[in-house]
Coordinates of C-alpha atoms in Angstrom, one line a residue:
M1 CA 62.0 -127.6 -35.3
A2 CA 63.9 -127.4 -38.5
L3 CA 67.9 -127.2 -37.5
F4 CA 70.9 -128.3 -40.3
L5 CA 72.5 -130.9 -39.5
F6 CA 76.2 -132.5 -39.9
L7 CA 76.7 -135.7 -41.0
T8 CA 79.3 -137.4 -39.2
L9 CA 80.3 -141.0 -38.9
C10 CA 78.3 -143.3 -36.2
T11 CA 79.9 -144.6 -33.2
L12 CA 78.7 -147.0 -30.8
A13 CA 79.7 -146.1 -26.6
T14 CA 78.8 -147.2 -23.5
T15 CA 79.1 -144.6 -20.7
T16 CA 77.7 -144.4 -16.9
T17 CA 76.9 -140.9 -15.4
L18 CA 75.9 -140.2 -11.7
A19 CA 74.2 -137.3 -12.2
I20 CA 71.2 -135.4 -10.5
P21 CA 69.1 -133.1 -12.7
P22 CA 67.1 -129.8 -10.9
P23 CA 64.2 -130.8 -8.5
P24 CA 60.6 -129.6 -10.4
P25 CA 61.1 -126.0 -10.6
I26 CA 56.6 -125.6 -9.9
Q27 CA 55.7 -126.4 -6.6
C28 CA 52.1 -126.7 -6.2
T29 CA 49.6 -127.7 -3.2
A30 CA 50.1 -131.3 -2.4
G31 CA 48.5 -133.3 -4.9
T32 CA 46.9 -130.1 -6.8
T33 CA 47.8 -128.2 -9.9
T34 CA 46.5 -124.3 -7.9
S35 CA 48.4 -122.5 -5.6
C36 CA 51.9 -123.0 -7.4
T37 CA 55.6 -121.2 -6.9
L38 CA 57.7 -121.5 -9.1
H39 CA 61.7 -121.3 -8.7
N40 CA 64.4 -121.4 -11.2
S41 CA 67.2 -124.0 -11.8
Y42 CA 70.0 -121.6 -9.5
G43 CA 67.1 -122.0 -6.5
I44 CA 66.5 -118.5 -6.3
W45 CA 65.3 -115.5 -8.1
G46 CA 67.7 -112.4 -8.5
D47 CA 65.5 -110.1 -6.2
R48 CA 65.3 -112.4 -3.8
K49 CA 61.3 -113.1 -3.8
D50 CA 59.3 -116.1 -4.9
C51 CA 57.0 -116.2 -7.4
F52 CA 53.4 -117.5 -7.6
A53 CA 50.5 -118.6 -10.1
S54 CA 47.0 -119.3 -9.1
K55 CA 47.7 -122.6 -10.8
V56 CA 50.0 -124.9 -13.5
V57 CA 48.8 -127.3 -16.8
H58 CA 50.8 -129.4 -18.6
P59 CA 49.9 -129.8 -22.1
T60 CA 51.4 -132.7 -24.1
T61 CA 49.6 -131.9 -27.3
Q62 CA 49.7 -128.8 -29.7
D63 CA 46.0 -128.7 -29.6
Q64 CA 45.6 -128.9 -26.1
L65 CA 48.1 -125.7 -26.1
L66 CA 45.6 -123.9 -28.9
S67 CA 42.8 -124.7 -26.4
I68 CA 44.7 -123.4 -23.3
V69 CA 45.6 -120.2 -25.2
A70 CA 41.7 -119.8 -26.6
N71 CA 40.7 -120.2 -22.7
A72 CA 43.0 -117.8 -21.7
T73 CA 41.9 -115.1 -24.1
K74 CA 38.4 -115.7 -23.6
H75 CA 38.5 -115.1 -19.5
K76 CA 41.2 -112.8 -19.7
L77 CA 43.7 -114.3 -18.3
K78 CA 47.7 -114.1 -17.4
L79 CA 50.0 -116.8 -19.1
K80 CA 53.5 -117.6 -18.8
V81 CA 55.4 -120.2 -20.2
V82 CA 58.2 -122.4 -18.8
S83 CA 60.1 -125.1 -19.3
K84 CA 60.8 -128.8 -17.6
F85 CA 63.7 -127.0 -15.5
S86 CA 63.2 -123.2 -15.8
H87 CA 66.5 -122.2 -16.3
T88 CA 66.6 -119.1 -16.4
I89 CA 67.9 -115.8 -14.1
P90 CA 66.0 -113.7 -14.5
K91 CA 61.5 -113.5 -13.8
F92 CA 60.6 -113.8 -17.6
A93 CA 58.7 -116.7 -15.7
C94 CA 56.9 -115.0 -13.5
P95 CA 53.5 -114.3 -14.0
A96 CA 51.3 -111.3 -12.9
I97 CA 50.3 -111.9 -9.2
G98 CA 46.7 -112.7 -8.8
D99 CA 43.6 -115.0 -9.2
S100 CA 44.0 -114.4 -12.9
S101 CA 47.6 -115.7 -13.4
V102 CA 48.7 -119.5 -14.9
L103 CA 51.3 -121.0 -15.6
V104 CA 52.0 -123.4 -19.0
S105 CA 54.8 -126.3 -18.3
T106 CA 56.4 -127.6 -21.2
D107 CA 57.6 -130.1 -19.4
K108 CA 55.0 -132.9 -21.0
H109 CA 54.9 -131.2 -24.5
N110 CA 57.9 -133.4 -25.6
S111 CA 56.8 -136.9 -27.5
N112 CA 57.9 -136.0 -31.3
I113 CA 61.1 -135.6 -32.5
H114 CA 62.1 -136.3 -36.3
V115 CA 65.0 -136.6 -38.3
N116 CA 65.1 -136.1 -41.8
V117 CA 68.2 -137.3 -43.3
D118 CA 68.1 -136.4 -46.7
G119 CA 67.1 -132.8 -45.8
L120 CA 69.9 -132.7 -43.0
T121 CA 66.9 -131.0 -40.9
V122 CA 64.9 -132.4 -37.2
T123 CA 61.7 -131.2 -36.4
A124 CA 60.5 -131.5 -32.5
D125 CA 57.9 -130.5 -29.9
A126 CA 58.7 -127.4 -28.0
G127 CA 59.3 -128.8 -24.4
V128 CA 61.6 -131.8 -26.1
G129 CA 65.2 -131.6 -24.0
L130 CA 68.2 -130.7 -25.9
R131 CA 69.6 -133.9 -24.7
D132 CA 67.2 -136.2 -26.0
L133 CA 67.1 -134.4 -29.1
I134 CA 70.7 -134.7 -29.7
S135 CA 70.8 -138.5 -28.7
K136 CA 67.3 -138.8 -31.3
V137 CA 70.2 -137.0 -34.5
E138 CA 73.1 -139.0 -33.2
D139 CA 70.9 -142.2 -33.8
A140 CA 70.5 -140.9 -37.2
C141 CA 74.3 -140.5 -38.0
L142 CA 74.0 -136.6 -37.6
S143 CA 75.0 -134.1 -35.1
L144 CA 73.8 -130.1 -34.3
V145 CA 75.5 -127.3 -35.7
A146 CA 75.2 -125.9 -32.4
A147 CA 74.0 -126.1 -29.2
P148 CA 74.4 -124.7 -25.7
Y149 CA 76.6 -126.3 -22.9
W150 CA 73.9 -127.5 -20.7
E151 CA 71.7 -130.5 -21.8
G152 CA 69.1 -129.7 -19.9
V153 CA 67.7 -126.6 -22.1
S154 CA 63.9 -127.2 -23.9
V155 CA 64.1 -126.8 -27.6
G156 CA 61.4 -123.8 -27.4
G157 CA 63.6 -122.2 -24.2
L158 CA 66.4 -122.2 -25.5
I159 CA 65.5 -120.2 -29.4
S160 CA 63.4 -118.2 -26.8
T161 CA 66.1 -117.1 -25.4
G162 CA 69.0 -117.0 -27.9
A163 CA 71.0 -119.6 -26.4
H164 CA 74.3 -120.0 -27.8
G165 CA 77.1 -122.6 -28.1
S166 CA 80.6 -121.5 -29.8
S167 CA 80.5 -122.4 -33.2
W168 CA 82.0 -120.3 -36.2
W169 CA 80.7 -122.6 -38.6
G170 CA 78.3 -121.3 -41.0
K171 CA 75.8 -119.3 -39.4
G172 CA 77.9 -119.4 -36.2
G173 CA 77.0 -120.7 -32.8
A174 CA 73.4 -119.2 -31.8
V175 CA 70.6 -122.1 -32.1
H176 CA 67.6 -120.0 -33.4
D177 CA 70.0 -118.4 -36.4
H178 CA 69.7 -122.2 -37.8
V179 CA 66.0 -122.6 -37.6
V180 CA 64.3 -122.4 -40.3
N181 CA 60.7 -122.8 -39.4
I182 CA 58.4 -122.6 -35.6
A183 CA 54.6 -123.2 -35.2
M184 CA 53.4 -120.5 -32.3
V185 CA 50.3 -120.9 -30.4
V186 CA 48.7 -117.0 -30.1
P187 CA 45.6 -115.6 -29.4
A188 CA 42.8 -114.4 -31.8
T189 CA 39.5 -113.0 -32.1
E190 CA 36.2 -114.8 -31.0
T191 CA 35.9 -115.5 -35.0
E192 CA 38.7 -117.2 -34.9
G193 CA 37.8 -119.3 -31.8
F194 CA 40.4 -117.1 -29.0
A195 CA 43.3 -119.0 -31.0
K196 CA 45.5 -119.9 -33.7
I197 CA 48.6 -121.5 -34.8
L198 CA 51.0 -119.6 -36.9
H199 CA 53.3 -121.4 -38.9
L200 CA 56.0 -118.8 -39.4
D201 CA 59.1 -119.7 -42.1
A202 CA 62.2 -118.1 -43.6
T203 CA 59.3 -116.3 -45.9
N204 CA 57.6 -114.8 -43.1
E205 CA 59.2 -111.2 -41.6
L206 CA 58.1 -112.6 -38.2
L207 CA 60.2 -115.4 -38.0
N208 CA 63.0 -113.6 -36.6
A209 CA 60.8 -111.8 -33.9
A210 CA 59.3 -115.3 -32.7
K211 CA 63.0 -117.0 -32.8
I212 CA 63.7 -114.9 -29.5
S213 CA 60.6 -113.6 -28.1
L214 CA 61.3 -114.5 -24.5
G215 CA 57.7 -115.5 -24.3
T216 CA 56.1 -112.5 -25.0
L217 CA 54.5 -113.4 -28.7
G218 CA 52.9 -116.5 -28.2
I219 CA 53.8 -120.0 -27.2
I220 CA 56.0 -122.4 -29.4
S221 CA 54.4 -125.5 -29.9
K222 CA 56.6 -127.0 -32.6
V223 CA 60.2 -126.4 -34.2
F224 CA 60.3 -127.8 -37.5
S225 CA 61.1 -128.1 -41.2

């Protein structure tokens, strides 16, 4: 992901926090990744009904995401993406009920964060948490231009849902307005291997649609410069 950054003074501080994160939103049959129930970070959905999925997968790389989407396309499976804490009120992440429903969790797709100090941009995997992103950027004596108040959201999730802060500087407080490039995994034809990666930058008219797509157009893999 590529976000414009502020250059700031880098200071060292030591703090102690005693916070307890929400429990994992996906609960499956003990010791398996099948017969799963999805909750949100609030503990209950607006319609008071549980959300079920036949299985969950936890990709760690973009290549694994590509393979998952290709398999789903080939076998006509229903995919929905969910972040580490499922910080959502509507049931956008809830797949269709049935044996063909699969949840794709981005909780482990979070190993890559690259800060370009000279270009004032940062690149991150979609599953990277906001707190980890902020910490990495601060290590380079920089700061994000905009961010929502809760640091438990993921990079892909906050862009897909239009999460925002309250800045009036430049393009404003909506994080997606500062994104300049997205890599998205989408279904494809059989000759293309049933899945492909779209690299969307400012010259592509699909970039704005991909930014706040609510997970309906494909799976965001990276947001980068």
